[in-house]
Each structure stands twice: as structure tokens, then as C-alpha cells.
PDB file of C-alpha atoms in Angstrom:
ATOM      1  CA  UNK G   1       2.380 -14.498  22.266  1.00 55.00           C
ATOM      2  CA  UNK G   2       1.495 -14.732  18.174  1.00 53.00           C
ATOM      3  CA  UNK G   3      -1.863 -13.769  18.644  1.00 55.00           C
ATOM      4  CA  UNK G   4      -0.737 -10.482  20.876  1.00 48.00           C
ATOM      5  CA  UNK G   5       1.845  -9.606  18.174  1.00 40.00           C
ATOM      6  CA  UNK G   6      -0.593  -9.883  15.140  1.00 39.00           C
ATOM      7  CA  UNK G   7      -3.387  -7.853  17.395  1.00 39.00           C
ATOM      8  CA  UNK G   8      -0.815  -5.062  17.826  1.00 45.00           C
ATOM      9  CA  UNK G   9       0.189  -5.261  14.207  1.00 42.00           C
ATOM     10  CA  UNK G  10      -3.458  -4.995  13.149  1.00 40.00           C
ATOM     11  CA  UNK G  11      -4.087  -2.150  15.640  1.00 39.00           C
ATOM     12  CA  UNK G  12      -1.006  -0.188  14.361  1.00 41.00           C
ATOM     13  CA  UNK G  13      -1.939  -0.688  10.663  1.00 41.00           C
ATOM     14  CA  UNK G  14      -5.133   0.098  10.906  1.00 39.00           C
ATOM     15  CA  UNK G  15      -4.297   3.577  12.761  1.00 40.00           C
ATOM     16  CA  UNK G  16      -1.862   4.290   9.616  1.00 42.00           C
ATOM     17  CA  UNK G  17      -4.697   3.210   6.992  1.00 42.00           C
ATOM     18  CA  UNK G  18      -7.182   5.360   8.951  1.00 40.00           C
ATOM     19  CA  UNK G  19      -4.886   8.467   8.519  1.00 42.00           C
ATOM     20  CA  UNK G  20      -4.304   8.039   5.133  1.00 41.00           C
ATOM     21  CA  UNK G  21      -8.188   7.388   4.441  1.00 41.00           C
ATOM     22  CA  UNK G  22      -9.794   9.974   6.667  1.00 51.00           C
ATOM     23  CA  UNK G  23      -7.901  12.664   4.713  1.00 65.00           C
ATOM     24  CA  UNK G  24     -10.571  13.463   1.813  1.00 83.00           C
ATOM     25  CA  UNK G  25      -9.830  13.498  -1.812  1.00 88.00           C
ATOM     26  CA  UNK G  26      -9.995  17.222  -2.965  1.00 91.00           C
ATOM     27  CA  UNK G  27     -10.734  18.451  -6.797  1.00 88.00           C
ATOM     28  CA  UNK G  28      -8.555  20.620  -8.066  1.00 93.00           C
ATOM     29  CA  UNK G  29      -8.437  22.087 -11.311  1.00 91.00           C
ATOM     30  CA  UNK G  30     -11.078  19.373 -12.361  1.00 88.00           C
ATOM     31  CA  UNK G  31      -9.161  16.580 -10.819  1.00 90.00           C
ATOM     32  CA  UNK G  32      -8.986  14.671  -7.975  1.00 91.00           C
ATOM     33  CA  UNK G  33      -6.068  14.991  -5.745  1.00 94.00           C
ATOM     34  CA  UNK G  34      -5.446  11.925  -3.903  1.00 93.00           C
ATOM     35  CA  UNK G  35      -3.753  11.785  -0.442  1.00 94.00           C
ATOM     36  CA  UNK G  36      -2.199   8.607  -1.185  1.00 95.00           C
ATOM     37  CA  UNK G  37       0.116  10.380  -4.088  1.00 95.00           C
ATOM     38  CA  UNK G  38       2.993  12.696  -3.917  1.00 94.00           C
ATOM     39  CA  UNK G  39       2.675  16.930  -4.772  1.00 95.00           C
ATOM     40  CA  UNK G  40       3.941  16.218  -8.397  1.00 95.00           C
ATOM     41  CA  UNK G  41       1.711  13.392  -9.556  1.00 94.00           C
ATOM     42  CA  UNK G  42      -1.313  15.288  -8.138  1.00 94.00           C
ATOM     43  CA  UNK G  43      -0.581  18.573  -9.571  1.00 94.00           C
ATOM     44  CA  UNK G  44      -0.036  17.213 -13.128  1.00 95.00           C
ATOM     45  CA  UNK G  45      -3.487  16.782 -13.413  1.00 94.00           C
ATOM     46  CA  UNK G  46      -4.593  19.946 -12.613  1.00 95.00           C
ATOM     47  CA  UNK G  47      -6.064  21.922 -15.431  1.00 96.00           C
ATOM     48  CA  UNK G  48      -5.682  24.871 -13.234  1.00 96.00           C
ATOM     49  CA  UNK G  49      -1.597  24.375 -12.438  1.00 96.00           C
ATOM     50  CA  UNK G  50      -0.407  23.700 -15.790  1.00 96.00           C
ATOM     51  CA  UNK G  51       1.956  26.867 -15.578  1.00 97.00           C
ATOM     52  CA  UNK G  52       3.048  25.963 -12.281  1.00 97.00           C
ATOM     53  CA  UNK G  53       3.630  22.494 -13.412  1.00 96.00           C
ATOM     54  CA  UNK G  54       5.646  23.617 -16.379  1.00 96.00           C
ATOM     55  CA  UNK G  55       7.631  26.083 -14.037  1.00 96.00           C
ATOM     56  CA  UNK G  56       8.607  23.380 -11.628  1.00 97.00           C
ATOM     57  CA  UNK G  57       9.909  21.060 -14.800  1.00 96.00           C
ATOM     58  CA  UNK G  58      11.912  24.147 -15.846  1.00 96.00           C
ATOM     59  CA  UNK G  59      13.612  24.803 -12.392  1.00 97.00           C
ATOM     60  CA  UNK G  60      14.456  21.261 -12.236  1.00 96.00           C
ATOM     61  CA  UNK G  61      12.264  21.184  -8.961  1.00 97.00           C
ATOM     62  CA  UNK G  62      10.312  17.856 -10.096  1.00 97.00           C
ATOM     63  CA  UNK G  63      12.275  15.172  -8.160  1.00 96.00           C
ATOM     64  CA  UNK G  64      12.362  17.434  -5.097  1.00 96.00           C
ATOM     65  CA  UNK G  65       8.598  17.952  -4.710  1.00 96.00           C
ATOM     66  CA  UNK G  66       8.506  14.023  -5.429  1.00 96.00           C
ATOM     67  CA  UNK G  67      10.850  13.017  -2.359  1.00 96.00           C
ATOM     68  CA  UNK G  68       9.252  12.033   1.072  1.00 93.00           C
ATOM     69  CA  UNK G  69       8.870  16.196   2.533  1.00 91.00           C
ATOM     70  CA  UNK G  70       6.879  16.567   4.171  1.00 97.00           C
ATOM     71  CA  UNK G  71       6.111  20.454   2.116  1.00 97.00           C
ATOM     72  CA  UNK G  72       3.411  22.996   2.437  1.00 98.00           C
ATOM     73  CA  UNK G  73       3.264  24.233  -0.891  1.00 98.00           C
ATOM     74  CA  UNK G  74       1.247  27.313  -1.938  1.00 98.00           C
ATOM     75  CA  UNK G  75       0.391  26.401  -5.427  1.00 98.00           C
ATOM     76  CA  UNK G  76      -0.292  29.552  -7.781  1.00 98.00           C
ATOM     77  CA  UNK G  77      -3.139  28.814 -10.180  1.00 97.00           C
ATOM     78  CA  UNK G  78      -2.664  29.470 -14.187  1.00 97.00           C
ATOM     79  CA  UNK G  79      -4.808  32.581 -13.538  1.00 98.00           C
ATOM     80  CA  UNK G  80      -2.095  33.893 -10.710  1.00 98.00           C
ATOM     81  CA  UNK G  81       0.711  33.548 -13.164  1.00 97.00           C
ATOM     82  CA  UNK G  82      -1.350  35.667 -15.753  1.00 97.00           C
ATOM     83  CA  UNK G  83      -1.497  38.491 -13.386  1.00 97.00           C
ATOM     84  CA  UNK G  84       2.254  38.702 -13.474  1.00 96.00           C
ATOM     85  CA  UNK G  85       3.372  41.376 -16.448  1.00 96.00           C
ATOM     86  CA  UNK G  86       3.088  40.158 -20.021  1.00 95.00           C
ATOM     87  CA  UNK G  87       6.398  37.949 -20.849  1.00 95.00           C
ATOM     88  CA  UNK G  88       7.415  37.390 -17.354  1.00 95.00           C
ATOM     89  CA  UNK G  89       6.399  33.625 -17.228  1.00 95.00           C
ATOM     90  CA  UNK G  90       7.912  33.026 -20.818  1.00 95.00           C
ATOM     91  CA  UNK G  91      11.195  34.427 -19.768  1.00 96.00           C
ATOM     92  CA  UNK G  92      11.344  32.692 -16.302  1.00 95.00           C
ATOM     93  CA  UNK G  93      11.393  29.726 -18.345  1.00 94.00           C
ATOM     94  CA  UNK G  94      14.284  29.881 -20.260  1.00 95.00           C
ATOM     95  CA  UNK G  95      17.380  28.053 -19.163  1.00 95.00           C
ATOM     96  CA  UNK G  96      19.419  31.393 -18.209  1.00 97.00           C
ATOM     97  CA  UNK G  97      16.797  32.426 -15.826  1.00 97.00           C
ATOM     98  CA  UNK G  98      16.430  29.166 -14.115  1.00 97.00           C
ATOM     99  CA  UNK G  99      17.739  30.558 -10.933  1.00 97.00           C
ATOM    100  CA  UNK G 100      15.553  33.359 -10.526  1.00 97.00           C
ATOM    101  CA  UNK G 101      12.791  30.814 -11.351  1.00 97.00           C
ATOM    102  CA  UNK G 102      13.537  28.495  -8.777  1.00 97.00           C
ATOM    103  CA  UNK G 103      14.034  31.215  -6.316  1.00 97.00           C
ATOM    104  CA  UNK G 104      10.643  32.199  -7.052  1.00 98.00           C
ATOM    105  CA  UNK G 105       9.156  28.763  -6.840  1.00 97.00           C
ATOM    106  CA  UNK G 106      10.794  27.848  -3.706  1.00 98.00           C
ATOM    107  CA  UNK G 107       9.645  31.064  -2.081  1.00 98.00           C
ATOM    108  CA  UNK G 108       5.801  29.077  -2.561  1.00 98.00           C
ATOM    109  CA  UNK G 109       7.122  26.211  -0.613  1.00 98.00           C
ATOM    110  CA  UNK G 110       7.870  25.810   3.677  1.00 98.00           C
ATOM    111  CA  UNK G 111       9.002  22.681   5.172  1.00 97.00           C
ATOM    112  CA  UNK G 112       6.364  20.651   7.302  1.00 97.00           C
ATOM    113  CA  UNK G 113       3.131  19.621   6.736  1.00 97.00           C
ATOM    114  CA  UNK G 114       1.282  22.938   7.746  1.00 98.00           C
ATOM    115  CA  UNK G 115      -2.739  22.848   7.645  1.00 97.00           C
ATOM    116  CA  UNK G 116      -5.085  25.687   7.131  1.00 97.00           C
ATOM    117  CA  UNK G 117      -5.781  25.098  10.931  1.00 97.00           C
ATOM    118  CA  UNK G 118      -2.188  25.084  11.669  1.00 97.00           C
ATOM    119  CA  UNK G 119      -1.745  28.000  10.153  1.00 98.00           C
ATOM    120  CA  UNK G 120      -4.856  29.733  11.828  1.00 97.00           C
ATOM    121  CA  UNK G 121      -3.493  28.463  15.247  1.00 97.00           C
ATOM    122  CA  UNK G 122       0.038  30.084  14.413  1.00 98.00           C
ATOM    123  CA  UNK G 123      -1.779  33.465  13.416  1.00 98.00           C
ATOM    124  CA  UNK G 124      -3.712  33.507  16.716  1.00 97.00           C
ATOM    125  CA  UNK G 125      -0.524  32.531  18.644  1.00 97.00           C
ATOM    126  CA  UNK G 126       1.125  35.518  17.075  1.00 97.00           C
ATOM    127  CA  UNK G 127      -1.660  37.935  17.638  1.00 97.00           C
ATOM    128  CA  UNK G 128      -3.120  37.981  14.073  1.00 97.00           C
ATOM    129  CA  UNK G 129       0.292  37.135  12.175  1.00 98.00           C
ATOM    130  CA  UNK G 130       2.352  34.017  11.493  1.00 98.00           C
ATOM    131  CA  UNK G 131       5.743  34.075  10.148  1.00 98.00           C
ATOM    132  CA  UNK G 132       7.025  31.212   8.079  1.00 98.00           C
ATOM    133  CA  UNK G 133      10.645  30.494   6.475  1.00 98.00           C
ATOM    134  CA  UNK G 134      10.399  29.280   2.710  1.00 98.00           C
ATOM    135  CA  UNK G 135      12.476  26.819   1.216  1.00 97.00           C
ATOM    136  CA  UNK G 136      14.561  29.774  -0.798  1.00 97.00           C
ATOM    137  CA  UNK G 137      15.415  31.450   3.029  1.00 97.00           C
ATOM    138  CA  UNK G 138      12.927  34.099   2.605  1.00 98.00           C
ATOM    139  CA  UNK G 139       9.719  34.976   5.061  1.00 98.00           C
ATOM    140  CA  UNK G 140       5.933  34.606   4.251  1.00 98.00           C
ATOM    141  CA  UNK G 141       3.321  36.167   6.632  1.00 98.00           C
ATOM    142  CA  UNK G 142      -0.256  34.661   7.130  1.00 98.00           C
ATOM    143  CA  UNK G 143      -3.000  36.447   8.300  1.00 98.00           C
ATOM    144  CA  UNK G 144      -6.945  36.254   8.454  1.00 97.00           C
ATOM    145  CA  UNK G 145      -9.102  38.099   6.390  1.00 96.00           C
ATOM    146  CA  UNK G 146     -12.705  37.180   8.066  1.00 94.00           C
ATOM    147  CA  UNK G 147     -12.067  33.468   7.746  1.00 93.00           C
ATOM    148  CA  UNK G 148     -10.161  33.505   4.532  1.00 96.00           C
ATOM    149  CA  UNK G 149      -6.567  32.745   4.926  1.00 98.00           C
ATOM    150  CA  UNK G 150      -4.166  35.439   3.262  1.00 98.00           C
ATOM    151  CA  UNK G 151      -0.350  35.305   2.515  1.00 98.00           C
ATOM    152  CA  UNK G 152       1.688  38.347   2.300  1.00 98.00           C
ATOM    153  CA  UNK G 153       5.148  38.278   0.640  1.00 98.00           C
ATOM    154  CA  UNK G 154       8.433  40.402   1.114  1.00 98.00           C
ATOM    155  CA  UNK G 155       7.067  42.556  -1.471  1.00 97.00           C
ATOM    156  CA  UNK G 156       3.931  43.720   0.151  1.00 97.00           C
ATOM    157  CA  UNK G 157       2.004  41.577  -2.084  1.00 97.00           C
ATOM    158  CA  UNK G 158      -1.074  39.365  -0.863  1.00 98.00           C
ATOM    159  CA  UNK G 159      -2.304  35.980  -2.160  1.00 98.00           C
ATOM    160  CA  UNK G 160      -5.511  34.377  -0.772  1.00 98.00           C
ATOM    161  CA  UNK G 161      -5.690  31.010  -0.301  1.00 98.00           C
ATOM    162  CA  UNK G 162      -8.733  29.583  -2.418  1.00 97.00           C
ATOM    163  CA  UNK G 163      -8.771  25.706  -1.807  1.00 96.00           C
ATOM    164  CA  UNK G 164      -6.876  24.680   1.320  1.00 97.00           C
ATOM    165  CA  UNK G 165      -5.905  21.208   2.919  1.00 97.00           C
ATOM    166  CA  UNK G 166      -4.966  19.580  -0.119  1.00 96.00           C
ATOM    167  CA  UNK G 167      -3.013  16.832   1.553  1.00 97.00           C
ATOM    168  CA  UNK G 168      -0.487  14.822  -0.323  1.00 95.00           C
ATOM    169  CA  UNK G 169       1.504  11.577   0.731  1.00 96.00           C
ATOM    170  CA  UNK G 170       4.477  14.204   1.029  1.00 97.00           C
ATOM    171  CA  UNK G 171       2.873  17.320   2.552  1.00 96.00           C
ATOM    172  CA  UNK G 172      -0.145  19.559   1.910  1.00 97.00           C
ATOM    173  CA  UNK G 173      -0.929  22.082  -1.081  1.00 97.00           C
ATOM    174  CA  UNK G 174      -2.812  25.120  -0.675  1.00 98.00           C
ATOM    175  CA  UNK G 175      -3.920  26.864  -3.637  1.00 98.00           C
ATOM    176  CA  UNK G 176      -3.300  30.444  -4.180  1.00 98.00           C
ATOM    177  CA  UNK G 177      -4.677  33.094  -6.270  1.00 98.00           C
ATOM    178  CA  UNK G 178      -1.310  35.292  -6.818  1.00 98.00           C
ATOM    179  CA  UNK G 179       2.199  34.397  -7.187  1.00 98.00           C
ATOM    180  CA  UNK G 180       4.209  35.404  -4.455  1.00 98.00           C
ATOM    181  CA  UNK G 181       7.621  37.243  -4.697  1.00 97.00           C
ATOM    182  CA  UNK G 182      11.155  37.072  -2.788  1.00 97.00           C
ATOM    183  CA  UNK G 183      12.870  40.082  -2.385  1.00 93.00           C
TER     184      UNK G 183
END
């Protein structure tokens, strides 16, 4: 009986370990994004996401994004933030604009762990468009442009996913080239 219990435990442990190790480590912003770390612990190492990390800290969202989740985060790069009008980021990170900043950042988060393949399947099922409810209660739409995954925000602007399927222990990040804006 003890041998059977140990065998079952070993099989279950192997299944869980293989799932974690089967997810490859992806490089983002010159840093390895480890699937055994959470979203924040990985993002702080990306030189391409220093503006996003500063904004997450200013909005008080660090603990939320370190929690169990799972979350799908569409993570704008520094270059994406640079596309905003001059002074926008500096204004948003001021304490008096915390609510607006939080609204914008949570618009980039969807509950659940949605891989690029999951999103593509939802797009096919939706006859070319998939709609997602964001953490701030808004809507994002996903479409395909050839083989590229594109997101459309509530203002009609689009962002291309430039790096997909950066798996974390509490979700997945898809790097985007534009800051998405809610209404």
C-alpha cells in the first residue's frame, strides 16, 4: 500500500513539475523571464519595461500583480509609453493622478491565463474578433493581422503583440508596442 501511494505521489509530482519546466524561459528586455517567478519579479528585470514597472509601483498595483492570479498582462514597452504625448507619463505617476493611472494599467490586465493560442482560438470562434473584459471593467478586442496578434482598445487604437507567451507562475505576459487606452 505504501509503495502504491508513493508511486501515485511521484506520478502527480512529475506531472506538475513537467508543466512548469515545459514552459520555456523567454528573454524580454535583455532579461530571462522565468516561469517560476511572478509577473512583478520578472518585469523588474526587463530594461524594456522600466516605465511600466514605475507606473505599477506608483499605482500601488505591485501586491495585486504578485498575487496568485492568474492574470494575462498586455505589457507596454518603454517605447510604447514614449508614443504618448509629451509629459503624459510624468503627469500620470503623480499621486493626484493615481486613479487615472490605475484605470489605464488595469485596462491592460485580463483575468485568467490566456496564451496566444487561446486568444487565436477565441478569435476564430468569434469569426475574426475576440472580446475580453479587462480588470478595470472595460473591453479589449483581439484580431489577427496575418500571423500577428493585434489588440484594439475602446478608443479604436491598436497595439501589436511583439512578444507572446511569456509565462509566469501567476499568469502570462504578452508584450505590446502601444499603450492601450480605456474610454
